[in-house]
Coordinates of N, CA and C and ligand atoms in Angstrom, one line a residue:
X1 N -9.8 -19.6 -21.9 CA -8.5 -20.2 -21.5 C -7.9 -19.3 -20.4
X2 N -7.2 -19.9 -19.6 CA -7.1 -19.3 -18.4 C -5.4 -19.1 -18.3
X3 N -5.2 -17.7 -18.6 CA -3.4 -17.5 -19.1 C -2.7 -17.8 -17.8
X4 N -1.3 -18.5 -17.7 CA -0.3 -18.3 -16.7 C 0.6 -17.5 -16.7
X5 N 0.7 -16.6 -15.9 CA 1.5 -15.6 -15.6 C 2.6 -15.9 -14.6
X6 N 4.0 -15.7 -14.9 CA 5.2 -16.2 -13.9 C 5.4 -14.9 -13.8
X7 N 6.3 -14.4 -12.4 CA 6.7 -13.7 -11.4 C 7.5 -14.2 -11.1
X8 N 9.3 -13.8 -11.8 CA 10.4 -14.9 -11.7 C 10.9 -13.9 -9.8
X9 N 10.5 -15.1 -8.9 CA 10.3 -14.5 -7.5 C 11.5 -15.0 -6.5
X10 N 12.8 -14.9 -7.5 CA 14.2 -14.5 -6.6 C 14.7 -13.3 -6.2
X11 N 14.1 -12.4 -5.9 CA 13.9 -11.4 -5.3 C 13.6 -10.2 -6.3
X12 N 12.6 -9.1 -4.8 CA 12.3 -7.9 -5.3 C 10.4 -7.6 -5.3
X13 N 9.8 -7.2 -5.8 CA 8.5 -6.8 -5.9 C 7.4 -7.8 -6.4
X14 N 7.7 -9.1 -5.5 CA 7.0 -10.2 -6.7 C 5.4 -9.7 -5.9
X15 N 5.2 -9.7 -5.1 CA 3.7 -9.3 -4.7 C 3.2 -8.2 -5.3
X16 N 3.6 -7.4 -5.7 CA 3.5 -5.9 -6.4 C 3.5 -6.1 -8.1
X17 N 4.3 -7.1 -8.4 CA 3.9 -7.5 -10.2 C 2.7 -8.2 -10.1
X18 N 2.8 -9.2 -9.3 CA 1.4 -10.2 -9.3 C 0.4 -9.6 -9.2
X19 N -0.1 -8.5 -8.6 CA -1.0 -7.4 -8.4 C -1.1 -6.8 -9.7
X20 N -0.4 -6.4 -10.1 CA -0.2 -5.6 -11.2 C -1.1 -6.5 -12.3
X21 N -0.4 -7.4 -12.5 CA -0.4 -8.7 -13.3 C -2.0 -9.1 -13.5
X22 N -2.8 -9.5 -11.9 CA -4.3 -9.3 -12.1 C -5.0 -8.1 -12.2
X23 N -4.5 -7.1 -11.8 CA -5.3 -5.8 -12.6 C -5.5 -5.7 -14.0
X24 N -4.2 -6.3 -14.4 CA -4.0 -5.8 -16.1 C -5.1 -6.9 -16.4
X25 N -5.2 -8.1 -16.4 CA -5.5 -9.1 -16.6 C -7.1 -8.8 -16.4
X26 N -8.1 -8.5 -15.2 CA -9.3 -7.8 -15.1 C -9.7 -6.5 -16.0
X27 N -8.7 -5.5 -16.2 CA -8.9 -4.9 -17.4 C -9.2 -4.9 -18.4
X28 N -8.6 -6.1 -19.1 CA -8.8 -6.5 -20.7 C -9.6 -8.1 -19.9
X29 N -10.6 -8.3 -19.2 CA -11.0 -9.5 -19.0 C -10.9 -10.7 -19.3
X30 N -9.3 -11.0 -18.9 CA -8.3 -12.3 -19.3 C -8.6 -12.5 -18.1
X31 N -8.6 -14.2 -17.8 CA -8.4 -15.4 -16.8 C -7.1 -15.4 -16.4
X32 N -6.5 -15.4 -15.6 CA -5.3 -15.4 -15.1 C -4.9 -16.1 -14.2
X33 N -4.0 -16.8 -13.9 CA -3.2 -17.4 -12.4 C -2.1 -16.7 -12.6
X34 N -1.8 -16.4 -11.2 CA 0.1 -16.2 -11.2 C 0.5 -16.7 -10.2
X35 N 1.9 -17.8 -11.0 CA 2.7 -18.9 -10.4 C 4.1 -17.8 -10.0
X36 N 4.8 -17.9 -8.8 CA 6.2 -17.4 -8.8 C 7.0 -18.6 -9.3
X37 N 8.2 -17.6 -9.8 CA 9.0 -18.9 -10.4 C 10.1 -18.6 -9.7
X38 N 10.7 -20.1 -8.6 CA 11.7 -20.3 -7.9 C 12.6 -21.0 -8.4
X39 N 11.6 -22.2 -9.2 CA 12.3 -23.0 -9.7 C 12.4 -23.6 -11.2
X40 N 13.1 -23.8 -11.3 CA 13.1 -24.4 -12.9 C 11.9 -25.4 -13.0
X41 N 10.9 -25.2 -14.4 CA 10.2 -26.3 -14.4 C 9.1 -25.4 -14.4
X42 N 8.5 -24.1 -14.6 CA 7.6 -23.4 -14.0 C 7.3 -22.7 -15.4
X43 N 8.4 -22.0 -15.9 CA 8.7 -21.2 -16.9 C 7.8 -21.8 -18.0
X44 N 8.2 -23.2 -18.2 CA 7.6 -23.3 -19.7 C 6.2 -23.5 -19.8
X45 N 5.6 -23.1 -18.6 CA 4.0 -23.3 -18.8 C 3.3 -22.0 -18.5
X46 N 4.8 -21.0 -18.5 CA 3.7 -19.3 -18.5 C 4.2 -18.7 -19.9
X47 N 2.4 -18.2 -19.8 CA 1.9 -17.3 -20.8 C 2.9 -16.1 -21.0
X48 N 2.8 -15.6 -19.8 CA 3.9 -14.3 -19.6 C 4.5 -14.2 -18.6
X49 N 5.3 -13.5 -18.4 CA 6.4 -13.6 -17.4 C 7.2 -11.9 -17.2
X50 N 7.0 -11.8 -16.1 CA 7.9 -10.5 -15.5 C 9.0 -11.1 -14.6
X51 N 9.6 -9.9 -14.4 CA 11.2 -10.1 -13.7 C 11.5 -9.0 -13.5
X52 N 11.2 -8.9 -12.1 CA 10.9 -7.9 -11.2 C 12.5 -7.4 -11.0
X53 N 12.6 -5.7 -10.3 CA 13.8 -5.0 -9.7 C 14.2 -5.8 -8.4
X54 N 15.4 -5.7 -7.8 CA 15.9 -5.9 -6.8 C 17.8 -5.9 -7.3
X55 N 18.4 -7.0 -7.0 CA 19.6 -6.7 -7.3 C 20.3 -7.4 -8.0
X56 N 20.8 -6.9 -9.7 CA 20.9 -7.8 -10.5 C 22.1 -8.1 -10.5
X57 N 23.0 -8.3 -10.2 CA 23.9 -9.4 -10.0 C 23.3 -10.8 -9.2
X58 N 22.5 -11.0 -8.0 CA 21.6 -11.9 -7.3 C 21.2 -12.3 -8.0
X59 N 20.1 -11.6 -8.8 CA 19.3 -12.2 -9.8 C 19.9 -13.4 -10.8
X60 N 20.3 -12.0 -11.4 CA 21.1 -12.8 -12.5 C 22.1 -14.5 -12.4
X61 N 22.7 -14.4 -11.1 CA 23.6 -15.4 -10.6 C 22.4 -16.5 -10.1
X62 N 21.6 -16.3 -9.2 CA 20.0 -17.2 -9.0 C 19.8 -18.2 -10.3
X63 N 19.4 -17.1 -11.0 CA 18.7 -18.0 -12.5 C 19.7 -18.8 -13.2
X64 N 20.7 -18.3 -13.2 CA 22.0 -18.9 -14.0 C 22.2 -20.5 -12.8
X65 N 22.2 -20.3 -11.7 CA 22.7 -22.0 -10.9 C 21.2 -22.8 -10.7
X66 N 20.1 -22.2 -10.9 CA 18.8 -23.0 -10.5 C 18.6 -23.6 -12.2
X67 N 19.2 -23.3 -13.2 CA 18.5 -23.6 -14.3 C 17.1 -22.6 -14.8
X68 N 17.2 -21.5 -14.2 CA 15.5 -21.2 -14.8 C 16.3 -19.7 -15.9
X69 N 17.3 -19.1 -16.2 CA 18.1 -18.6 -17.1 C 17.8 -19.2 -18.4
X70 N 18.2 -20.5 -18.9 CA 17.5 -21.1 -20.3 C 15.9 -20.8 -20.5
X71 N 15.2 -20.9 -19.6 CA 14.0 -21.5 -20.0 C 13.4 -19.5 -20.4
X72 N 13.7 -19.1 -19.8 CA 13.2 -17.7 -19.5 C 13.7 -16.9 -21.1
X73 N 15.2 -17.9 -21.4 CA 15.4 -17.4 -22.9 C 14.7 -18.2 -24.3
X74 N 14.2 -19.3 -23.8 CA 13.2 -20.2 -24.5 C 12.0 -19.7 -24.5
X75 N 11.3 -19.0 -23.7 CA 10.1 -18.4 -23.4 C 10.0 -16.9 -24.3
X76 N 11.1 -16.4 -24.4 CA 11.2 -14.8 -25.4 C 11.4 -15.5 -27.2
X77 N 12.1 -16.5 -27.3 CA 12.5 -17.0 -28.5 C 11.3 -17.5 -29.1
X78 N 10.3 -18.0 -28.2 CA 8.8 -18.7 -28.8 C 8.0 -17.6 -28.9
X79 N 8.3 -16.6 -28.2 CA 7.8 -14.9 -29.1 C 6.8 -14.7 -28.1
X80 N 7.2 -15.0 -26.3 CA 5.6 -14.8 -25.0 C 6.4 -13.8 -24.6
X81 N 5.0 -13.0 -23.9 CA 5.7 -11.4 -23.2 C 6.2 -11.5 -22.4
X82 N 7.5 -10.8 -22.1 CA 8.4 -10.4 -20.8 C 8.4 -9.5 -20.5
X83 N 8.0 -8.8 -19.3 CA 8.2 -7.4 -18.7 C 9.2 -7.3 -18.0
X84 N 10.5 -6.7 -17.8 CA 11.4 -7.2 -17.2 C 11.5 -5.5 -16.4
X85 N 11.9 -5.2 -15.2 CA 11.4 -3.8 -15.1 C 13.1 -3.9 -14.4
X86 N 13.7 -2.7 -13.8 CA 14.8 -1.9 -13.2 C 16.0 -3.0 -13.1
X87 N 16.3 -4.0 -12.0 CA 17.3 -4.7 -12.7 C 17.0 -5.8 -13.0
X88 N 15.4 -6.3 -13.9 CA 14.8 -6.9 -14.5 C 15.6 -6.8 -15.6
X89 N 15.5 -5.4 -16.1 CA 16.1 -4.8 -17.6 C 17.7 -5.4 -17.2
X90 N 18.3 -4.7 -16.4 CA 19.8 -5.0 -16.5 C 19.9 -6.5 -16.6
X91 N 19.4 -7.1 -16.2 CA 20.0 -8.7 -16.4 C 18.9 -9.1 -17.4
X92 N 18.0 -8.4 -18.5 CA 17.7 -9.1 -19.8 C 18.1 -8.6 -20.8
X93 N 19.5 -7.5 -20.5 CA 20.3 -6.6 -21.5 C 21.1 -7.2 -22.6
X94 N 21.5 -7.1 -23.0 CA 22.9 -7.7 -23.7 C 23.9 -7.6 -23.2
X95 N 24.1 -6.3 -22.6 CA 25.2 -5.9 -21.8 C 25.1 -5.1 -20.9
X96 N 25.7 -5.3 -19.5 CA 25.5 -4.1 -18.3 C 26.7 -3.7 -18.0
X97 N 28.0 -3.7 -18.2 CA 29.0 -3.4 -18.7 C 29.7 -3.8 -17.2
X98 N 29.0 -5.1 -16.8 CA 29.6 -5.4 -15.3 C 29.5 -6.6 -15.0
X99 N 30.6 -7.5 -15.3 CA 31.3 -8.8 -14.9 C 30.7 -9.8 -14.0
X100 N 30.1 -8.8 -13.4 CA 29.2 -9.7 -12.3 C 27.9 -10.0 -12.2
X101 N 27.2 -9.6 -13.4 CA 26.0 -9.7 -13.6 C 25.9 -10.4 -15.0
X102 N 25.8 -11.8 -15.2 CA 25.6 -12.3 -16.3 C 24.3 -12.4 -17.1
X103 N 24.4 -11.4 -18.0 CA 22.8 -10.9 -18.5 C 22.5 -11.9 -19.7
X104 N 21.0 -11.7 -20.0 CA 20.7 -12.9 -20.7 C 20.6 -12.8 -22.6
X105 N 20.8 -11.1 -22.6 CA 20.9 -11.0 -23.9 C 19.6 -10.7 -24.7
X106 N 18.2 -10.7 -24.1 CA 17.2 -10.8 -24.6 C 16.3 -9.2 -24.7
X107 N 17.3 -8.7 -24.5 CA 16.9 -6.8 -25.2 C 18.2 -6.4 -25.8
X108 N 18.0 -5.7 -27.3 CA 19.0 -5.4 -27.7 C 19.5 -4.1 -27.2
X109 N 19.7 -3.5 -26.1 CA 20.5 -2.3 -25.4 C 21.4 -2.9 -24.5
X110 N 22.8 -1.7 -24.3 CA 23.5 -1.9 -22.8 C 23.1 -1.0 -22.0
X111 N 23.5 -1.5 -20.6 CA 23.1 -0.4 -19.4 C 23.8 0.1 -19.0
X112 N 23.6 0.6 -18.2 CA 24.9 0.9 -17.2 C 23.9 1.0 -15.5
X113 N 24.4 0.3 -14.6 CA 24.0 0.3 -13.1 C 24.1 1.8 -12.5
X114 N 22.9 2.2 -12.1 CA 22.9 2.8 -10.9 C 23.5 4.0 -11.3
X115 N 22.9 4.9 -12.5 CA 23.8 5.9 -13.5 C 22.8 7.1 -13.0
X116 N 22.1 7.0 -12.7 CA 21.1 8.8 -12.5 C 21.5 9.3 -11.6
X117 N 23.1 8.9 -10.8 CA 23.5 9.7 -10.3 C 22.9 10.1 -8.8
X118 N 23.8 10.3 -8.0 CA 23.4 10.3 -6.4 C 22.2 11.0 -6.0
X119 N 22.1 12.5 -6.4 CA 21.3 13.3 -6.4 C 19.6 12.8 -7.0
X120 N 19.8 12.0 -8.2 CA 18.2 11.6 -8.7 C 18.5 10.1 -8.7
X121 N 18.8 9.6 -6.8 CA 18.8 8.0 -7.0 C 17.7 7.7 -7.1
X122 N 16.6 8.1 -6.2 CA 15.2 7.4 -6.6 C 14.4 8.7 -6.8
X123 N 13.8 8.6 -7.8 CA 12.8 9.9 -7.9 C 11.2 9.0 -9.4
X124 N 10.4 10.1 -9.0 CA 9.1 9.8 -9.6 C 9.3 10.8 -10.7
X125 N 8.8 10.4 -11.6 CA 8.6 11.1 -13.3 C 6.9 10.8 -14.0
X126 N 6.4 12.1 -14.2 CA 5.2 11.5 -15.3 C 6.4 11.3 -16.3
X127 N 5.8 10.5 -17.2 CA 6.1 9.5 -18.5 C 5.2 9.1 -19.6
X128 N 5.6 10.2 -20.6 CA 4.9 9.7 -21.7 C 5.8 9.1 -22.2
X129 N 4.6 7.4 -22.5 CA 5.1 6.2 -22.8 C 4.6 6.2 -24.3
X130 N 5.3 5.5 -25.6 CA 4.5 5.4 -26.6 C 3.6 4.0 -26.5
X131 N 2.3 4.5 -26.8 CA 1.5 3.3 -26.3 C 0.7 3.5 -25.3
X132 N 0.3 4.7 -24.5 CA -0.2 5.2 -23.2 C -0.7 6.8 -24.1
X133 N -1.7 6.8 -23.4 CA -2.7 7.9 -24.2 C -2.2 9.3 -23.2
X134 N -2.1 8.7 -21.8 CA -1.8 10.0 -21.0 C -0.4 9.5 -20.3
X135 N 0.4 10.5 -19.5 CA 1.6 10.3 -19.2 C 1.7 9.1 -17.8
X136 N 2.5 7.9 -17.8 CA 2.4 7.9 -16.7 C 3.3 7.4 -15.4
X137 N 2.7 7.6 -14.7 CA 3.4 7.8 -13.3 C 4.6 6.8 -12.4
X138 N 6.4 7.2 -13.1 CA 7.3 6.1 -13.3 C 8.1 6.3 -11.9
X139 N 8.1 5.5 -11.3 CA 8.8 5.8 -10.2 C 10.4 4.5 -10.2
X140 N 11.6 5.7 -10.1 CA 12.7 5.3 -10.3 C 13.7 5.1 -9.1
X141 N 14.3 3.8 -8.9 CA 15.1 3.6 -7.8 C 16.4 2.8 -8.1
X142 N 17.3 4.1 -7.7 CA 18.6 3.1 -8.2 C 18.5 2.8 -9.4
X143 N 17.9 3.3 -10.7 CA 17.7 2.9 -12.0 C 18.4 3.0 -12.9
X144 N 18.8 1.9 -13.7 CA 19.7 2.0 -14.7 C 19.5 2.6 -15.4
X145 N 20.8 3.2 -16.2 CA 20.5 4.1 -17.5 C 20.8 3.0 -19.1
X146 N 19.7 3.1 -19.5 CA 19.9 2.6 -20.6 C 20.9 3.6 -22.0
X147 N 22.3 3.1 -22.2 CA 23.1 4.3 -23.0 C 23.1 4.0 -24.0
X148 N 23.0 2.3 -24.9 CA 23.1 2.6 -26.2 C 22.0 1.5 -26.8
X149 N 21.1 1.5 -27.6 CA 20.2 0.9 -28.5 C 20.4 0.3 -29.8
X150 N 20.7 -1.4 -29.7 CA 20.3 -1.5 -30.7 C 19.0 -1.8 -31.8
X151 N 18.4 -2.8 -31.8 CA 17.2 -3.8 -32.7 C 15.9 -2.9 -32.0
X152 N 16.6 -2.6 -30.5 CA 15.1 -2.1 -30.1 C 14.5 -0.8 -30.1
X153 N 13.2 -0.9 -29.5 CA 12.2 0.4 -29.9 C 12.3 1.3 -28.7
X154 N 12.7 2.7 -28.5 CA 12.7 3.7 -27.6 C 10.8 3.7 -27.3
X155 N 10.3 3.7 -26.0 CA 9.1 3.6 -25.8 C 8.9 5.5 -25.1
X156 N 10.1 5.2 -24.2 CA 10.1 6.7 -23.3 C 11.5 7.0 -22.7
X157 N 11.7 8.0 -22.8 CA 13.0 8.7 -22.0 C 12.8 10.0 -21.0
X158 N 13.9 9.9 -20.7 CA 14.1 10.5 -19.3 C 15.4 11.6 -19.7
X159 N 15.0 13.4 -20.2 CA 16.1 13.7 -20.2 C 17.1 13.3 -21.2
X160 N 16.1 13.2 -22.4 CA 17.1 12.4 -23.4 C 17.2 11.2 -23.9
X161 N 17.4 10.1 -22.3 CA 17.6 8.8 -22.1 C 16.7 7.9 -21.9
X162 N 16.8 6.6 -22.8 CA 15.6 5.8 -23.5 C 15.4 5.3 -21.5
X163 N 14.5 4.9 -21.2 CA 14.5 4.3 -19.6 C 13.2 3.3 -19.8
X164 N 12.2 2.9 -21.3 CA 11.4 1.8 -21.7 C 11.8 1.3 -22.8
X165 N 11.5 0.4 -23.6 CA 12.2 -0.3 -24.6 C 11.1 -1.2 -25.1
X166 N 11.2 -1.8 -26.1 CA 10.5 -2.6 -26.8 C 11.6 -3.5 -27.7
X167 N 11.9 -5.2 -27.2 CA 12.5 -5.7 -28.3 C 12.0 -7.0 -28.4
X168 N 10.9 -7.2 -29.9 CA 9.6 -8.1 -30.2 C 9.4 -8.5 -29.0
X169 N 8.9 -9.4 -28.0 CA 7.9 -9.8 -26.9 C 8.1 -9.3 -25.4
X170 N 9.5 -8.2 -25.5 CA 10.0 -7.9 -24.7 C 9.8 -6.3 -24.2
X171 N 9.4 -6.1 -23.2 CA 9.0 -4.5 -22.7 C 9.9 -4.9 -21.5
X172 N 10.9 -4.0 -21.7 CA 11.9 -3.9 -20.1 C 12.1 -2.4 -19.7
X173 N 11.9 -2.2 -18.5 CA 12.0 -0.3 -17.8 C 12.6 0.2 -17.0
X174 N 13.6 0.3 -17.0 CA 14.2 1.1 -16.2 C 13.7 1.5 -14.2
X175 N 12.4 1.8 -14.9 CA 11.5 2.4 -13.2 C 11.1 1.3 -13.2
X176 N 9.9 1.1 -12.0 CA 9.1 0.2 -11.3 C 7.9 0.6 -11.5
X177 N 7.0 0.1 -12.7 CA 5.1 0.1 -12.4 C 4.7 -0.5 -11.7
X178 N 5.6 -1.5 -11.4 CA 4.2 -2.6 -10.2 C 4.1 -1.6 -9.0
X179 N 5.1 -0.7 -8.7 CA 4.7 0.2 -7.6 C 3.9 0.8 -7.3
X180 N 3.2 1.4 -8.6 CA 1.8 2.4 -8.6 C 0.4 1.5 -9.0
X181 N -0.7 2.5 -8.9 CA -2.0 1.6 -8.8 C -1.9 1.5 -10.3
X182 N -0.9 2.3 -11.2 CA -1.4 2.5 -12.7 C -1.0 1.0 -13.0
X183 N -2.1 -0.1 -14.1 CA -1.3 -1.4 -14.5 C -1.0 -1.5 -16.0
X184 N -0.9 0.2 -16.3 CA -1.5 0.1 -18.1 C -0.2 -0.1 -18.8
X185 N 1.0 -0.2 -17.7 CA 2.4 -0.5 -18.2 C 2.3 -2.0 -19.0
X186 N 2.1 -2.6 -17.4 CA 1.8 -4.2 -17.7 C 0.5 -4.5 -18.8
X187 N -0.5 -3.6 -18.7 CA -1.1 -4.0 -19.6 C -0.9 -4.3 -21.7
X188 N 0.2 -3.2 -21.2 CA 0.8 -2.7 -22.7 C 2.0 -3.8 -23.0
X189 N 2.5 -3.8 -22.1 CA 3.3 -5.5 -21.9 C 3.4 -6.6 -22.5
X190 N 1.9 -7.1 -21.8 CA 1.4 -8.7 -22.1 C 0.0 -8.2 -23.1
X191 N -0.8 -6.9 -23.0 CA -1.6 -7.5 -23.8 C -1.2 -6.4 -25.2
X192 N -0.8 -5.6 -25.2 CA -0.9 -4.5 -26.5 C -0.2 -4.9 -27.3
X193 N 0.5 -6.5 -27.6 CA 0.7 -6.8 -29.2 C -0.4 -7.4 -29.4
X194 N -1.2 -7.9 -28.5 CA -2.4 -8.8 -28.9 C -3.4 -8.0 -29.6
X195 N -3.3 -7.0 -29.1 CA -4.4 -6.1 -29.7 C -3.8 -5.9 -31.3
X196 N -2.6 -5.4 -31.6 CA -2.0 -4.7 -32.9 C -1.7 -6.2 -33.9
X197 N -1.6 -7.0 -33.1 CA -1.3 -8.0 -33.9 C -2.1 -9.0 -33.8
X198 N -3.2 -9.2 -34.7 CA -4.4 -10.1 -34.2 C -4.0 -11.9 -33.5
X199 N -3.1 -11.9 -34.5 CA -3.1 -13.6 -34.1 C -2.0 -13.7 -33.5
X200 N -1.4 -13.9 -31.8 CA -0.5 -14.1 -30.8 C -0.7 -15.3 -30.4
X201 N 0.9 -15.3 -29.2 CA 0.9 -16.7 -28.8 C -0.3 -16.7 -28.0
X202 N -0.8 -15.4 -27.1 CA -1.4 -15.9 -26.1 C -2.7 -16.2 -26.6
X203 N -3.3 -15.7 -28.0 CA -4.3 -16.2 -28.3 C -4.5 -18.0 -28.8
X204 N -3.6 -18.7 -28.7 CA -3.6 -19.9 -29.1 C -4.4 -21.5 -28.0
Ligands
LIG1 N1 20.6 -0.9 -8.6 C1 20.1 -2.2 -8.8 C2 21.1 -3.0 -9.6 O1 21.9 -2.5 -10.3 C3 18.8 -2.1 -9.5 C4 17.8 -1.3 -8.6 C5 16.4 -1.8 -8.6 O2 16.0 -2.9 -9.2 N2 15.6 -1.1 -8.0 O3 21.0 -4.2 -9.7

């Protein structure tokens, strides 16, 4: 069976997840396409779905007037993987503590924008991830700070501060993986409940 992978591609790194997306996919020798999602109508026929950095108030405002906001929360509620990465996470928070970014609720943490402070706006971190054998290579820009946790799982932090998460089908991060050649983020993503948990949606 040949999985569909969406790349919700209202801006930010959609060529760089999609990449990602067939690496991970060649790795664990899954069939893959990846469709960008512009538009509503796309959503309910992917397997998995990321939601790439760029600027989440855009984002968030995008999905919310095209209609693809519902479907993207119909897609986590039927229990398919989301990777939602830097202001992927901020607009799949519960809360970003900012008026202008209507988030969708679908990780239980708040954020806060653009908090690591002027001095470490973009910087690279090894990152022991739980779920990753060796540390790996997070590169951070303009990256939210994740401040308070609830339902979800701390995967890795930064200095204390959770900056991966885990909440059921949901992996959202602070940094950017699709940046680096590493895809074992995304692989841990979409495929590492499939492994722990034998019977998944994507095996259906
Ligand atoms: N600073 C951006 C925001 O708050 C996120 C940065 C990113 O995605 N690289 O929306």
């Amino acid at each position: 069976m040949t999985l569909v992978a969406g790349v919700v591609a209202v801006q930010g790194n959609v060529a760089e997840h999609a990449a990602a997306i067939r690496r991970a996919g060649a790795d664990r020798e899954r069939e893959l396409e990846v469709r960008e999602v512009r538009d509503p109508g796309i959503v309910p026929d992917c397997d998995l779905l990321a939601m790439p950095g760029g600027e989440s108030t855009t984002i968030s405002r995008l999905l919310h007037e095209e209609g693809i906001a519902p479907e993207i929360r119909e897609h986590v509620r039927a229990g398919k993987p989301l990777l939602a990465t830097c202001a992927g996470l901020i607009v799949a928070a519960s809360d970003a503590r900012d008026d202008r970014v209507e988030t969708l609720g679908l990780v239980d943490v708040t954020v806060e924008r653009n908090a690591f402070g002027r001095q470490r706006d973009s910087f690279e971190a090894p990152l022991e991830i739980d779920g990753l054998d060796d540390p790996f290579p997070a590169v951070f820009i303009r990256a939210p700070v994740i401040d308070s946790v609830g339902e979800a799982a701390v995967l890795a932090s930064v200095d204390g501060r959770p900056v991966a998460v885990r909440d059921g089908p949901v992996v959202a991060t602070s940094f950017h993986p699709e940046l680096t050649a590493d895809s074992r983020l995304h692989e841990l993503a979409f495929f590492g409940a499939e492994r722990a948990e034998s019977e998944h949606a994507l095996l259906e």
